[in-house]
Coordinates of C-alpha atoms in Angstrom, one line a residue:
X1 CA -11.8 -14.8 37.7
X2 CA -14.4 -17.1 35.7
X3 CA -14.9 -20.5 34.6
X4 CA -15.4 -22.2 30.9
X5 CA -16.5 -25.4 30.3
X6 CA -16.8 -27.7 26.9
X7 CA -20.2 -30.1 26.1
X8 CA -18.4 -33.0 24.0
X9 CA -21.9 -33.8 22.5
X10 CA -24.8 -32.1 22.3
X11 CA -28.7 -33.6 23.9
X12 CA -31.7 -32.3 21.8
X13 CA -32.6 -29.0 24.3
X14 CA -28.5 -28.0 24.2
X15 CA -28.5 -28.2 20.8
X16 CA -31.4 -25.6 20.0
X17 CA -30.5 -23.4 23.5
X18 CA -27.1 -24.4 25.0
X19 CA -24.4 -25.3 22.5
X20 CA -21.0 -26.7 23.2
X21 CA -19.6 -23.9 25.3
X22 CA -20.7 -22.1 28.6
X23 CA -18.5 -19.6 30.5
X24 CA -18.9 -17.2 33.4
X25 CA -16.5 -14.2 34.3
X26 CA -17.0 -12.6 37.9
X27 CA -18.2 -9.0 37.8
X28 CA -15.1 -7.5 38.8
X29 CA -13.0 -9.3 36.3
X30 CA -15.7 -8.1 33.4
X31 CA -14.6 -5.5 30.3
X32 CA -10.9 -6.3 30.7
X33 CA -11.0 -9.2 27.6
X34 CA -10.6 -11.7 29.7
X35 CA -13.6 -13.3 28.1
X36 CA -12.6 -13.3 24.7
X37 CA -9.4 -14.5 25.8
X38 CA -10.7 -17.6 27.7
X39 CA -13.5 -18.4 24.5
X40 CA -10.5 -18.2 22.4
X41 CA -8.7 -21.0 24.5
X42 CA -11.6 -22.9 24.3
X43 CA -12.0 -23.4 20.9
X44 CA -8.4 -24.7 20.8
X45 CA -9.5 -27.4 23.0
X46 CA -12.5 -27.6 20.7
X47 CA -10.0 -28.3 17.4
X48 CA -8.6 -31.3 19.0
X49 CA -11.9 -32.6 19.7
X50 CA -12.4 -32.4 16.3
X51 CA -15.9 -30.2 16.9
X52 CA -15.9 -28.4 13.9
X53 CA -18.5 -26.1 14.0
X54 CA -19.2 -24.9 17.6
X55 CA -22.3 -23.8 18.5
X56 CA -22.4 -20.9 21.7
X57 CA -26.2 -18.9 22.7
X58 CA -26.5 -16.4 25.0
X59 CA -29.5 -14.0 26.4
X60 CA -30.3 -11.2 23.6
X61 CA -30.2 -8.8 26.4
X62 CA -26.7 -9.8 27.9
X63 CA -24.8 -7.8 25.3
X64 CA -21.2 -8.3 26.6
X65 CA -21.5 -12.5 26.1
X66 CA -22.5 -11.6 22.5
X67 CA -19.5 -9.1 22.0
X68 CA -17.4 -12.3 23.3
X69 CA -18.8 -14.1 20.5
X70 CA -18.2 -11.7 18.0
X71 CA -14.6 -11.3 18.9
X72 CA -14.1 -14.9 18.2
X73 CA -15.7 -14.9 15.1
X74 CA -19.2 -15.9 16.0
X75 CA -21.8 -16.3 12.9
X76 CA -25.1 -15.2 13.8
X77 CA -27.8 -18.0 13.3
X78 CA -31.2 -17.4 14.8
X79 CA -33.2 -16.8 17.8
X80 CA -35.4 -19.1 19.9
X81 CA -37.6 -18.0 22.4
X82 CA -36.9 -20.0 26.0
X83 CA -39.7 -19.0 28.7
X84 CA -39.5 -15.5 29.2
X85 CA -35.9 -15.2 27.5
X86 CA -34.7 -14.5 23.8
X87 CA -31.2 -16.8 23.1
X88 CA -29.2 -15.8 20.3
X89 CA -27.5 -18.9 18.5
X90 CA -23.8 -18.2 17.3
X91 CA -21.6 -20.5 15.4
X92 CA -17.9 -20.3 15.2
X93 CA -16.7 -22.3 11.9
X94 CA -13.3 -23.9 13.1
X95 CA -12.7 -25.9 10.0
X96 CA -15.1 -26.2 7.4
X97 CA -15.7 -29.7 5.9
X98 CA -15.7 -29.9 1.8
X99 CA -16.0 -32.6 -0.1
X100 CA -15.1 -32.1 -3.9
X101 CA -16.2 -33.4 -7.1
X102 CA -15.8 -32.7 -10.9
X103 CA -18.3 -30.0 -10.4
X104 CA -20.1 -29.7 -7.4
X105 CA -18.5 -28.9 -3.9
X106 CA -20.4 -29.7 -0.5
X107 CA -20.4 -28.6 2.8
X108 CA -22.3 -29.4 6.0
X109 CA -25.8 -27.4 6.1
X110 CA -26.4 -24.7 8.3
X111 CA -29.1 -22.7 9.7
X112 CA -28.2 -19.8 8.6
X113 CA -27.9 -20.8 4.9
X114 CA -31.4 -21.0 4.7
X115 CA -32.8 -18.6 2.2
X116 CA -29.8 -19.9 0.1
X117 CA -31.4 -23.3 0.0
X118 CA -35.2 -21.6 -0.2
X119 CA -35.4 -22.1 -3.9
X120 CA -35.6 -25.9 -3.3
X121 CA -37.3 -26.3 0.1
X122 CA -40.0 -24.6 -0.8
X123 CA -40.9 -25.5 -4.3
X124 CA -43.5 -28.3 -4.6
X125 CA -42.3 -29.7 -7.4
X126 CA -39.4 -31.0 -5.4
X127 CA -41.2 -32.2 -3.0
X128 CA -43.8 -34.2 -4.5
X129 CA -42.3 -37.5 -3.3
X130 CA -40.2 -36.3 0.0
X131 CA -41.9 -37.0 3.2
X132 CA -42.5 -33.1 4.2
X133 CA -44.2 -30.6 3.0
X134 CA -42.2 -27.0 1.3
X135 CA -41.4 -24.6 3.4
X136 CA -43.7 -21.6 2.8
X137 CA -41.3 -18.8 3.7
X138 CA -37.6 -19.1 4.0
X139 CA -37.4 -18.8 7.7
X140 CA -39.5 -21.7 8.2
X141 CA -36.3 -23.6 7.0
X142 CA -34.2 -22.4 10.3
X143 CA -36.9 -24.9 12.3
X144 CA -35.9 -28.3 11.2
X145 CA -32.3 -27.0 10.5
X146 CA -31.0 -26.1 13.7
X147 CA -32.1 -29.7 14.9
X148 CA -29.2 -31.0 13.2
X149 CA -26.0 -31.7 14.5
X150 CA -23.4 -29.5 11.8
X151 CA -20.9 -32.3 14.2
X152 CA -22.7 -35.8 13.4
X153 CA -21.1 -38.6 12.0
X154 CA -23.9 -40.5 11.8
X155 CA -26.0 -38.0 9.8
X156 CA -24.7 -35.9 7.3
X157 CA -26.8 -33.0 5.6
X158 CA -24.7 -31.2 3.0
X159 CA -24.9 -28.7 1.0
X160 CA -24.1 -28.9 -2.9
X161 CA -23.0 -26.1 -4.4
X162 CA -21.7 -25.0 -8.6
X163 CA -18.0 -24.7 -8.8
X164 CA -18.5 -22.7 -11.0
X165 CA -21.0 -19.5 -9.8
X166 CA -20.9 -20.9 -6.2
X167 CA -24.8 -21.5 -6.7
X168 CA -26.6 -23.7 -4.2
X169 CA -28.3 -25.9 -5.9
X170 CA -29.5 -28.6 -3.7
X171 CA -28.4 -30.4 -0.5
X172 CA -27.7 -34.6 0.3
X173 CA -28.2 -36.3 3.4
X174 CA -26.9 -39.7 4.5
X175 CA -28.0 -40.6 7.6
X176 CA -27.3 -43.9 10.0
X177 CA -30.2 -46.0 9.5
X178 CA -30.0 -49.0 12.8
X179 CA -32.3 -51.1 11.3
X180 CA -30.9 -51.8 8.2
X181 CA -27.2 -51.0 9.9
X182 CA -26.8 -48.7 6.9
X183 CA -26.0 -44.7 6.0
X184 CA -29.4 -43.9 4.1
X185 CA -29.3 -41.6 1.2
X186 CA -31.5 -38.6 0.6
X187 CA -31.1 -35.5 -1.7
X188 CA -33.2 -32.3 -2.8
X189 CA -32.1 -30.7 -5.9
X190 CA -33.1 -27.5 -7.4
X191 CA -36.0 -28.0 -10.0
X192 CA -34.2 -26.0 -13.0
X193 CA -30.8 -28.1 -12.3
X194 CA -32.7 -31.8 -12.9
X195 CA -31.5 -33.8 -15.5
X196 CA -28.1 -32.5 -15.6
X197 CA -26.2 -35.0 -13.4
X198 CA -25.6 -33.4 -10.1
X199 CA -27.4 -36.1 -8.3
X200 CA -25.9 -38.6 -9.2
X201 CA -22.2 -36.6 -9.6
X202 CA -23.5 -35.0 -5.3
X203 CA -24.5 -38.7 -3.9
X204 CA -21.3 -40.4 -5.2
X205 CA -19.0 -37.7 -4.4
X206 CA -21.2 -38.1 -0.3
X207 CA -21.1 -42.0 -0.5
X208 CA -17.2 -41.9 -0.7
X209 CA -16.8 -39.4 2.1
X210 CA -18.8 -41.5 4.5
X211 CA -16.8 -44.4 3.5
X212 CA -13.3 -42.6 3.6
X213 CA -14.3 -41.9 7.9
X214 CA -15.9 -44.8 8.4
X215 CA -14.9 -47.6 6.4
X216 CA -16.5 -50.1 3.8
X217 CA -20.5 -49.2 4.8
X218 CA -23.8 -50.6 3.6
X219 CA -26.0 -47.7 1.8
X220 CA -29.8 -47.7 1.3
X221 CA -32.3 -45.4 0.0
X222 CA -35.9 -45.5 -0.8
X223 CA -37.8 -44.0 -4.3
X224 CA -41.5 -44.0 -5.2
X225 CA -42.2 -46.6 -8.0
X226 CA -43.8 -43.2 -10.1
X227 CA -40.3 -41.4 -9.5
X228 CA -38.6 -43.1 -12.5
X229 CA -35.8 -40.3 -12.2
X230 CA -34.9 -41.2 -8.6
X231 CA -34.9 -45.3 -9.4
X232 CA -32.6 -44.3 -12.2
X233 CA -29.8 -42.3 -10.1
X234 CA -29.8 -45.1 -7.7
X235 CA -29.0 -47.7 -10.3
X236 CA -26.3 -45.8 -11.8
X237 CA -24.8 -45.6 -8.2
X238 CA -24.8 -49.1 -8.1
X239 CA -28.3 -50.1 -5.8
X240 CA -29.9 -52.5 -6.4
X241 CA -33.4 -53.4 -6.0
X242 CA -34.0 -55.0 -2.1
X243 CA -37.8 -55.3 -1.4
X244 CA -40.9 -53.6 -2.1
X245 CA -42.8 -51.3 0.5
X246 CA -44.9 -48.0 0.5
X247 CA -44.6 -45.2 2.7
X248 CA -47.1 -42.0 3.4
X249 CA -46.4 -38.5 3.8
X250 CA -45.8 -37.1 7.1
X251 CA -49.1 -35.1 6.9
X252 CA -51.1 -38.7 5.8
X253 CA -51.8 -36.9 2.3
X254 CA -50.5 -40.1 0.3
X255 CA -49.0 -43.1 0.3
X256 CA -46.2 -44.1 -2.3
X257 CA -45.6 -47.7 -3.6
X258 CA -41.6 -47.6 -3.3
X259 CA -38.9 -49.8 -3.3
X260 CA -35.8 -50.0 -1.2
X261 CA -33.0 -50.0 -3.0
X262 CA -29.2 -51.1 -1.2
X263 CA -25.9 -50.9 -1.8
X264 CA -23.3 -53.7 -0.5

């Protein structure tokens, strides 16, 4: 009556128009639930692969694959455009991965959180030494969002939210860098919540996580010698100073003096 089958891991084109899961149900078989049914038994399978957050797409026109997808609890993401075809991108949250401090709590990133996370991504004065440039609307974020894996364990973009008015105030990556063999740490706080603690209180509560699926791990991160505030959250997480080096926006606007910073 129809066939399902599970992607493990996701290449770069799956991930933005495939996702993990692909079916087909023969037209005679179609409108009896059978669909639903078989999705459903999929994501079973999915649990035990441990693939969290599964990612399906489907045509905007083929309106019974979506109902599928709504059935089984299916969170609407966005759409891309593929040749002459609109695909819808669905996620299905099987288990969702917190990590807890006194404060904060943090969750992987998604797509669809993005105008939640606009307040920081698109304010200037939080990016003034980050690589990119702010977002000028809040859709813009959905671009460079949906590239990342919700599955990774070798990158890890989080979301940190208040405890106590659920308020998203910033997010913290730590992603595997090969060269230095080492999870690199990132963050991009809220302007009006600086000086308050949650990096530092975010990046800890991260840096444990990493270390409690992985193992004792090397961590490294780079600050512009101007950003005093960054230099000083990385010292009271325990880097310490490595080398000197600079590094230049991604649109060649400037180049920082920085220093790399590690942690043993």
């Amino acid at each position: 009556m129809g066939a399902i089958n599970i992607r493990h891991h996701l290449s770069e084109k799956i991930l933005i128009e495939g996702g993990h899961i692909g079916y087909g149900i023969r037209p005679s078989c179609r409108k009896k639930g059978y669909a639903t049914k078989m999705l459903s038994l999929a994501l079973e399978e999915c649990k035990k692969l441990g693939i969290n957050k599964v990612l399906i797409t489907c045509d905007s026109s083929n309106i019974g694959s979506r109902k599928t997808i709504l059935n089984n609890n299916g969170i609407y993401e966005s759409s891309v455009v593929d040749e002459d075809n609109i695909v819808e991108r669905y996620f299905i949250n099987l288990k969702e991965e917190w990590v807890y401090s006194k404060r904060l709590k943090l969750r992987r990133a998604m797509a669809y959180d993005y105008e939640k996370m606009f307040s920081f991504l698109g304010d200037e004065r939080v990016y003034k030494y980050l690589l990119n440039k702010p977002v000028q609307h809040p859709k813009d974020a959905i671009k460079f969002l949906r590239l990342n894996d919700p599955n990774s364990t070798s990158k890890y973009i989080m979301l940190v939210i208040s405890k106590e008015d659920d308020r998203v105030i910033g997010v913290v990556s730590l992603a595997k860098n090969l060269e230095y063999d080492a999870y690199e740490l990132s963050y991009s706080i809220n302007y009006d919540d600086w000086n308050k603690g949650y990096t530092t209180e975010a990046s800890k509560a991260m840096m444990e996580y990493v270390e409690s699926k992985n193992g004792h791990v090397r961590f490294i991160s780079e600050a512009a010698k101007e950003n005093k505030g960054s230099i000083k959250v990385l010292e009271k997480l325990g880097f310490v100073h490595y080398k000197d080096s600079t590094y230049t926006k991604r649109d060649g606007s400037v180049t920082f003096d920085s220093e790399i910073f590690i942690k043993e």
